[in-house]
Amino acid sequence: MHTTVCIIGGGPAGLLLARLLHTSGLDCVVLERRERAYVEQRQRAGILEQSTVDVLRASGAGERLDREGMVHDGIELRFDRRTHRIDLPSLTDGRRVWVYAQTEVVKDLIALQLDDGPPLLFEAPVHAVEGIDGTRPTVRYTHGGREQTLTCDYVVGCDGFHGIARNLIPESAKRTFERTYPYSWLGVLADVPPSCDELIYAHSPRGFALHSMRSPTVSRLYLQVPNGASPADWPDERIWDELDARLAIDGDWTLNRGPITAKAVLPMRSSVTEPMRYGRVFLAGDCAHIVPPTGAKGLNLAVSDVTALARAFTHLRNTGSTDLLDAYSDTCLRRVWRAEHFSYLMTTTLHTDPRQSPFDSRLQLSQLDRIASSPHAAAELAENYAGLDIG
Ligand code: APR
Ligand code: PHB
């Protein structure tokens, strides 16, 4: 079998790339290691930038998003027992964000793909790719208990942080930049209406907390926890008490409590692999870069990568020119590093490093106070949060 683009991985990056190529009349195949139910149930973040929403709509995946997604015009920052609202549209050129879970984006893209898209194979792990220096790479994968091969013009790695595509680039031709953080997040889903209209990012001497939501009846909440923590350390009462303490302000506010339906501990990490292209292999999404979730950038970066890639493949087909493909890595990395910096700043300003001194804590509060009192400082945050036009 031969295809123009072989996509490794059926997460949001791979699925959306397949849609965008398909709508441009380019053929491709998506090979996904896991089964459909697993991919559809994986809990991830849920903030979509305007540009992400625009691309999802253009790819045909905007219908349920437009019906069920919640448009937010601001976020709340809490620190020092006070609260400050960042108004996104007035501090940017009218930008806002959508709350719509990544799992729902994935379900919408899979449904479209299985309906009228190019082939999407589940339980089809790729284990080798040969000939990436030539013009016709061969992809080896397993499906239905049998070894299979697929030849293609290009391979796109959309196989996440633990995939194989990044390893196809020889060590001598790549560089990886990494940072780990001395804390993790405990994420919970609760069957209770959100206690707020907009997301709350809270700095507190007890550590960071985030109040987010999935729907008018489901809350999504996060607590900073030590690395190595286990959900077993966190009975429901302890979670609610800790959220209450970290989100507390002087003034009226009540945290709604309800049944917790899921708990998981998530590591916090930053990582970038350069370049994002080698020979006939391109990297997109989490396989090329990871951001800590505090800036809500992971999914949006993945969408920007595959949008640039689809444009570049279409340009090649229309004009015969590889200019955009050749520029892909540099184009994406500029945006990636901006998002890395923003995510790092949000993370280090809002979390309590177990090694931090009282001096460091005062610096954090001074920075948050600056954002709350200067429209310039607030605009810098708002522009990065709502999404910048880069690349
Ligand atoms: N063969 C086939 N599929 C593979 C292989 C392999 N060898 N290795 C990994 N995969 C699949 C995984 O099973 C997974 O479904 O690749 C997919 C990668 O999906 P994601 O991890 O969701 O990565 P991506 O599509 O880049 O999405 C980025 O996910 O982690 C969040 O914050 C991140 O929101 C961002 C988004
Ligand atoms: C989420 O709703 O899961 C979420 C929201 C904002 C973040 C991270 C996660 O910064």
XYZ file of C-alpha atoms and ligand atoms in Angstrom:
437
model
C 0.000 0.000 0.000
C 1.209 3.554 -0.723
C -0.013 6.910 0.580
C 1.187 10.506 0.296
C 1.423 11.169 4.058
C 1.662 8.484 6.739
C 0.595 9.910 10.094
C 1.858 8.084 13.200
C -0.533 8.656 16.124
C -4.252 9.384 16.339
C -4.306 11.996 19.101
C -5.587 15.502 18.354
C -2.527 16.369 16.206
C -2.717 13.302 13.946
C -6.504 13.318 13.638
C -6.716 17.008 12.775
C -3.854 16.786 10.272
C -5.702 13.950 8.519
C -8.861 16.095 8.289
C -6.973 19.106 6.942
C -5.143 17.021 4.312
C -8.372 15.297 3.339
C -10.213 18.621 2.858
C -7.320 19.740 0.599
C -7.644 16.563 -1.471
C -4.405 14.962 -0.215
C -4.393 11.315 0.778
C -3.036 10.005 4.045
C -3.311 7.129 6.525
C -3.416 7.430 10.330
C -1.896 4.595 12.382
C -2.849 4.661 16.079
C -1.346 2.277 18.613
C -4.269 2.196 21.075
C -7.886 1.153 20.767
C -10.576 3.732 20.017
C -12.166 3.715 23.490
C -8.817 4.425 25.150
C -8.065 7.395 22.873
C -11.556 8.823 23.400
C -11.424 8.623 27.181
C -8.001 10.076 27.915
C -8.522 13.154 30.129
C -6.606 16.208 28.969
C -6.937 20.001 29.204
C -9.807 21.974 27.752
C -8.962 25.532 26.685
C -9.102 26.365 22.974
C -7.732 29.587 21.526
C -9.690 31.486 18.872
C -7.323 30.286 16.124
C -7.788 26.655 17.250
C -11.561 27.041 17.088
C -11.262 28.593 13.599
C -9.220 25.620 12.334
C -11.553 23.042 13.901
C -14.524 24.740 12.243
C -12.724 24.844 8.873
C -11.941 21.133 9.188
C -15.644 20.361 9.675
C -15.267 19.572 13.403
C -16.921 22.731 14.761
C -20.564 21.729 15.003
C -20.721 20.291 18.548
C -18.038 22.711 19.698
C -20.285 25.606 18.656
C -23.243 24.042 20.458
C -21.590 22.857 23.674
C -18.356 24.857 23.985
C -18.407 27.673 26.554
C -16.973 31.006 25.428
C -14.954 32.779 28.122
C -13.972 36.424 28.090
C -11.700 36.331 31.101
C -9.825 34.466 33.792
C -9.483 35.158 37.488
C -6.145 35.359 39.299
C -6.264 34.817 43.058
C -3.403 35.646 45.400
C -2.960 37.162 48.844
C -6.640 36.368 49.601
C -7.810 38.723 46.843
C -9.034 38.206 43.311
C -8.319 40.001 40.055
C -10.064 39.467 36.733
C -8.124 39.567 33.447
C -10.493 40.692 30.699
C -9.247 39.032 27.531
C -11.065 40.896 24.701
C -10.310 44.403 25.981
C -6.623 43.605 26.590
C -6.155 41.861 23.225
C -7.732 42.694 19.880
C -11.020 41.133 20.932
C -9.757 37.597 21.590
C -11.525 35.148 23.854
C -11.128 31.436 24.622
C -13.400 28.377 24.480
C -13.805 25.783 27.193
C -14.329 22.481 25.369
C -12.544 19.349 26.541
C -9.824 17.845 24.380
C -11.503 14.452 24.756
C -14.566 15.918 23.017
C -12.401 17.361 20.208
C -10.901 13.897 19.745
C -14.345 12.209 19.674
C -15.577 14.714 17.054
C -12.504 14.214 14.847
C -12.672 10.399 15.088
C -16.366 10.379 14.172
C -15.705 12.540 11.088
C -12.708 10.488 10.108
C -14.498 7.151 10.321
C -17.456 8.647 8.479
C -15.809 10.036 5.357
C -12.126 10.465 6.062
C -8.965 8.747 4.966
C -8.105 5.460 6.718
C -7.667 5.565 10.485
C -6.447 2.290 11.988
C -6.678 1.657 15.734
C -4.513 -0.930 17.484
C -1.903 -0.371 14.779
C 1.422 0.394 16.504
C 4.253 1.574 14.264
C 7.534 -0.065 15.244
C 9.949 0.989 12.491
C 10.362 3.518 9.701
C 13.020 3.020 7.062
C 14.387 5.204 4.278
C 13.669 8.656 5.703
C 16.716 10.022 3.864
C 15.272 8.847 0.532
C 12.065 9.770 -1.313
C 9.899 6.804 -0.361
C 10.007 5.904 3.330
C 8.629 2.539 4.461
C 6.561 2.341 7.645
C 6.309 -0.987 9.487
C 3.397 -1.582 11.833
C 1.300 -4.358 13.309
C -2.432 -4.646 12.672
C -4.863 -7.488 13.260
C -2.008 -9.583 14.634
C -0.006 -9.256 11.380
C 3.071 -7.328 10.337
C 2.200 -4.742 7.685
C 4.133 -2.224 5.585
C 3.112 1.066 4.043
C 5.206 3.204 1.720
C 4.672 6.967 1.580
C 6.101 10.255 0.354
C 6.291 11.744 3.855
C 5.964 10.562 7.470
C 4.483 12.816 10.145
C 5.124 11.896 13.775
C 2.051 12.855 15.830
C 2.757 10.128 18.359
C 3.079 12.162 21.538
C 5.848 12.358 24.093
C 6.321 8.569 24.358
C 6.172 7.822 20.630
C 8.881 6.628 18.259
C 9.002 9.431 15.648
C 11.352 11.689 17.593
C 13.833 8.813 17.789
C 13.918 8.551 13.991
C 16.025 11.726 13.938
C 19.650 10.700 14.563
C 21.134 11.929 17.863
C 23.791 13.881 15.956
C 21.119 15.862 14.073
C 18.868 16.887 16.966
C 18.926 18.629 20.296
C 16.433 18.318 23.148
C 15.913 21.076 25.715
C 14.204 20.048 28.946
C 13.066 21.283 32.323
C 11.264 19.406 35.055
C 9.407 21.023 37.933
C 9.516 19.990 41.593
C 5.750 19.466 41.768
C 2.861 17.728 39.960
C -0.879 18.298 39.569
C -3.659 16.231 41.045
C -6.538 16.612 38.571
C -10.115 15.744 39.517
C -13.475 15.697 37.791
C -16.519 16.360 39.977
C -20.239 16.090 39.285
C -21.003 19.546 40.623
C -21.789 22.865 38.912
C -18.668 25.083 38.684
C -18.374 27.574 41.571
C -17.329 30.305 39.139
C -18.209 31.637 35.671
C -14.577 31.768 34.538
C -11.408 29.798 35.328
C -9.614 30.647 38.584
C -5.807 30.367 38.807
C -4.830 30.623 42.491
C -1.482 31.291 44.138
C -1.462 30.435 47.827
C 1.129 29.707 50.526
C -0.242 26.134 50.481
C 0.469 25.759 46.740
C -1.297 26.334 43.442
C -4.950 25.510 42.685
C -6.993 25.795 39.474
C -10.756 25.786 39.184
C -11.871 24.872 35.664
C -14.980 23.249 34.243
C -16.259 20.839 31.614
C -19.946 21.803 31.427
C -22.570 23.670 33.488
C -22.795 20.556 35.696
C -19.218 19.233 35.769
C -16.238 20.913 37.454
C -12.588 20.210 36.673
C -10.180 21.060 39.501
C -6.443 20.826 40.037
C -4.158 20.990 43.084
C -0.384 21.294 43.150
C 0.934 18.134 44.871
C 4.483 16.898 45.547
C 6.186 14.815 42.857
C 5.534 11.150 43.561
C 2.105 11.841 45.138
C -0.591 9.247 44.515
C -4.375 9.738 44.162
C -4.607 7.281 47.088
C -3.086 10.000 49.338
C -6.035 12.214 48.487
C -9.449 11.119 49.810
C -12.285 13.335 48.556
C -12.663 15.323 51.792
C -8.986 16.190 51.803
C -9.212 17.427 48.183
C -12.204 19.687 48.894
C -10.661 21.045 52.115
C -7.415 21.850 50.334
C -9.182 23.486 47.367
C -11.226 25.538 49.828
C -8.103 26.712 51.637
C -6.143 27.572 48.473
C -9.002 29.324 46.659
C -10.110 31.329 49.725
C -10.452 35.124 49.461
C -11.525 37.849 51.880
C -15.113 38.328 50.781
C -17.987 36.167 49.692
C -17.238 33.041 47.727
C -18.308 29.435 48.185
C -16.766 26.334 46.668
C -19.460 23.853 45.603
C -18.632 20.288 46.663
C -19.917 17.148 44.963
C -19.023 13.574 44.045
C -15.536 13.194 42.573
C -15.632 10.863 39.556
C -11.951 10.758 38.483
C -8.551 11.497 40.032
C -5.100 11.421 38.432
C -1.635 12.823 39.111
C 0.033 14.609 36.177
C 3.738 15.442 35.926
C 4.846 18.981 34.999
C 7.502 19.196 32.351
C 8.859 21.414 29.574
C 10.623 19.877 26.588
C 11.479 20.930 23.024
C 13.192 18.873 20.307
C 14.904 20.747 17.492
C 14.611 20.566 14.538
C 11.013 19.440 13.954
C 11.946 17.934 10.598
C 14.605 15.554 9.349
C 14.597 14.236 5.767
C 11.091 12.998 5.037
C 9.993 12.968 8.697
C 8.131 15.849 10.328
C 7.268 16.109 14.039
C 4.062 17.750 15.293
C 2.419 18.216 18.695
C 3.572 16.554 21.902
C 6.218 14.414 20.181
C 8.156 17.621 19.467
C 7.303 19.703 22.524
C 5.707 19.532 25.958
C 4.555 22.479 28.061
C 3.368 22.432 31.676
C -0.438 22.815 31.577
C -0.581 26.104 33.541
C -0.611 28.141 30.321
C -3.202 25.888 28.603
C -1.046 25.780 25.470
C -0.480 22.045 24.706
C -3.417 21.386 22.409
C -3.241 24.829 20.799
C 0.419 24.306 19.861
C -0.386 20.913 18.352
C -3.137 22.532 16.258
C -0.773 25.303 15.057
C 1.833 22.726 14.014
C -0.532 20.624 11.923
C -2.157 23.696 10.402
C 1.273 24.858 9.169
C 2.053 21.360 7.926
C -1.221 20.954 6.024
C -0.650 24.354 4.402
C 2.884 23.303 3.416
C 1.766 19.977 1.864
C -1.026 21.757 -0.035
C 1.471 24.353 -1.291
C 3.748 21.549 -2.513
C 0.882 19.861 -4.349
C -0.317 23.173 -5.907
C 3.025 24.701 -6.887
C 5.614 21.926 -6.712
C 7.563 24.053 -4.222
C 8.923 22.667 -0.936
C 9.484 26.206 0.449
C 6.867 25.924 3.183
C 7.917 22.399 4.137
C 11.515 23.602 4.357
C 10.443 26.503 6.595
C 8.176 24.313 8.793
C 10.557 23.687 11.672
C 11.681 27.317 12.045
C 8.119 28.611 11.653
C 6.815 26.335 14.405
C 9.727 26.670 16.799
C 9.258 30.421 17.071
C 5.728 29.901 18.365
C 6.760 26.900 20.460
C 9.422 28.855 22.354
C 6.994 31.717 23.006
C 4.525 29.224 24.471
C 7.300 27.537 26.463
C 8.256 30.856 28.000
C 4.691 31.822 28.825
C 3.937 28.400 30.321
C 7.124 28.549 32.384
C 6.246 32.031 33.692
C 2.668 31.087 34.597
C 3.938 27.940 36.309
C 6.755 29.487 38.314
C 4.729 32.570 39.300
C 1.760 30.595 40.599
C 3.275 27.449 42.180
C 5.164 27.082 45.445
C 8.544 25.472 44.888
C 9.278 23.364 48.007
C 12.766 24.923 48.043
C 11.594 28.500 47.674
C 12.562 31.123 50.250
C 10.289 33.790 51.757
C 12.103 36.207 49.427
C 10.991 34.167 46.387
C 7.399 34.182 47.649
C 7.448 37.977 47.944
C 8.726 38.220 44.350
C 5.784 36.094 43.156
C 3.293 38.300 44.980
C 4.929 41.436 43.598
C 4.654 40.050 40.062
C 0.977 39.152 40.551
C 0.299 42.588 42.044
C 1.957 44.169 38.998
C -0.362 42.200 36.676
C -3.355 43.289 38.766
C -2.397 46.972 38.739
C -0.887 47.584 35.295
C -2.877 47.215 32.063
C 0.453 46.695 30.267
C 1.421 43.754 32.474
C -2.111 42.352 32.250
C -2.110 42.740 28.448
C 1.128 40.762 28.184
C -0.523 37.885 30.050
C -3.821 38.197 28.149
C -2.185 38.211 24.701
C -0.157 35.100 25.463
C -3.097 33.310 27.097
C -5.584 34.058 24.323
C -3.010 33.252 21.619
C -0.540 35.202 19.516
C -0.307 35.425 15.728
C 3.073 33.797 15.188
C 3.870 31.651 12.157
N 2.395 3.921 16.737
C 1.138 4.443 16.604
N 0.613 5.353 17.469
C 1.393 5.742 18.498
C 2.697 5.248 18.686
C 3.201 4.303 17.751
N 4.429 3.789 17.844
N 3.216 5.843 19.792
C 2.265 6.650 20.286
N 1.156 6.605 19.509
C -0.114 7.330 19.706
C -0.604 7.369 21.146
O -1.305 6.192 21.493
C -1.490 8.601 21.135
O -2.839 8.300 20.862
O 0.076 8.693 19.380
C -0.947 9.467 20.013
C -0.355 10.763 20.510
O -1.402 11.566 20.980
P -1.194 12.686 22.100
O -0.294 12.172 23.175
O -2.538 13.172 22.484
O -0.345 13.831 21.358
P -0.812 14.963 20.313
O -1.772 14.450 19.309
O 0.448 15.620 19.892
O -1.672 15.957 21.200
C -1.167 17.013 21.890
O -2.231 16.282 23.884
O -0.943 15.888 25.809
C -1.808 16.736 25.174
O -1.200 18.826 26.023
C -1.127 18.001 24.928
O -3.097 18.918 24.325
C -1.904 18.457 23.794
C -2.163 17.328 22.951
C -8.591 22.178 32.120
O -9.767 22.595 32.109
O -8.339 20.958 32.116
C -7.473 23.146 32.149
C -7.763 24.497 32.020
C -6.733 25.414 32.045
C -5.427 24.995 32.218
C -5.123 23.644 32.341
C -6.164 22.711 32.316
O -4.420 25.918 32.267
